[in-house]
Amino acid sequence: MTENENSITETLHQILLRLTSMEEKIASVSSPALYDNKALMSLLGVKDRYLKRLRDNGLLGYSRHGDKFWYTQADVDRFLARCHNAPFGR
């Protein structure tokens, strides 16, 4: 290889390393999950009346815009942690 080809190869290698680093950073910054009623009912395997009961009883946090309810992954995680029962020890 000539000196020019080595220089081009090294430059391309440096670009590839930077792109890989940027790709990893972008992948690590994920937006939080956001669910509407339909998506959350599907995720939890519940009916709309049960989901309403969870909201009404203050067990499940939510945001509301008009007649649309939105749930973040943090809302779901808090609900699941609050309702979690430890397994029986032997």
GROMACS .gro file of C-alpha atoms in nm, residues 31-75:
model
   45
   31SER     CA    1  -3.729   0.774   2.508
   32PRO     CA    2  -3.956   0.646   2.783
   33ALA     CA    3  -4.241   0.423   2.675
   34LEU     CA    4  -4.578   0.592   2.649
   35TYR     CA    5  -4.900   0.391   2.642
   36ASP     CA    6  -5.258   0.479   2.565
   37ASN     CA    7  -5.552   0.280   2.709
   38LYS     CA    8  -5.551   0.023   2.431
   39ALA     CA    9  -5.177  -0.041   2.447
   40LEU     CA   10  -5.176  -0.068   2.827
   41MET     CA   11  -5.476  -0.301   2.830
   42SER     CA   12  -5.293  -0.524   2.585
   43LEU     CA   13  -4.969  -0.507   2.785
   44LEU     CA   14  -5.132  -0.592   3.118
   45GLY     CA   15  -5.400  -0.821   2.977
   46VAL     CA   16  -5.687  -0.633   3.141
   47LYS     CA   17  -6.019  -0.485   3.029
   48ASP     CA   18  -6.101  -0.115   3.008
   49ARG     CA   19  -6.324  -0.121   3.318
   50TYR     CA   20  -6.042  -0.265   3.531
   51LEU     CA   21  -5.799  -0.001   3.400
   52LYS     CA   22  -6.053   0.270   3.491
   53ARG     CA   23  -6.086   0.121   3.839
   54LEU     CA   24  -5.708   0.132   3.885
   55ARG     CA   25  -5.706   0.501   3.786
   56ASP     CA   26  -6.008   0.588   4.002
   57ASN     CA   27  -5.859   0.416   4.309
   58GLY     CA   28  -5.525   0.596   4.266
   59LEU     CA   29  -5.331   0.276   4.201
   60LEU     CA   30  -5.217   0.372   3.852
   61GLY     CA   31  -5.077   0.712   3.763
   62TYR     CA   32  -5.169   0.873   3.433
   63SER     CA   33  -5.181   1.192   3.232
   64ARG     CA   34  -5.496   1.310   3.063
   65HIS     CA   35  -5.547   1.527   2.759
   66GLY     CA   36  -5.913   1.571   2.676
   67ASP     CA   37  -6.066   1.226   2.681
   68LYS     CA   38  -5.734   1.052   2.609
   69PHE     CA   39  -5.538   0.886   2.892
   70TRP     CA   40  -5.162   0.836   2.872
   71TYR     CA   41  -4.940   0.619   3.091
   72THR     CA   42  -4.561   0.633   3.111
   73GLN     CA   43  -4.340   0.334   3.177
   74ALA     CA   44  -4.267   0.491   3.518
   75ASP     CA   45  -4.643   0.490   3.597
   0.00000   0.00000   0.00000
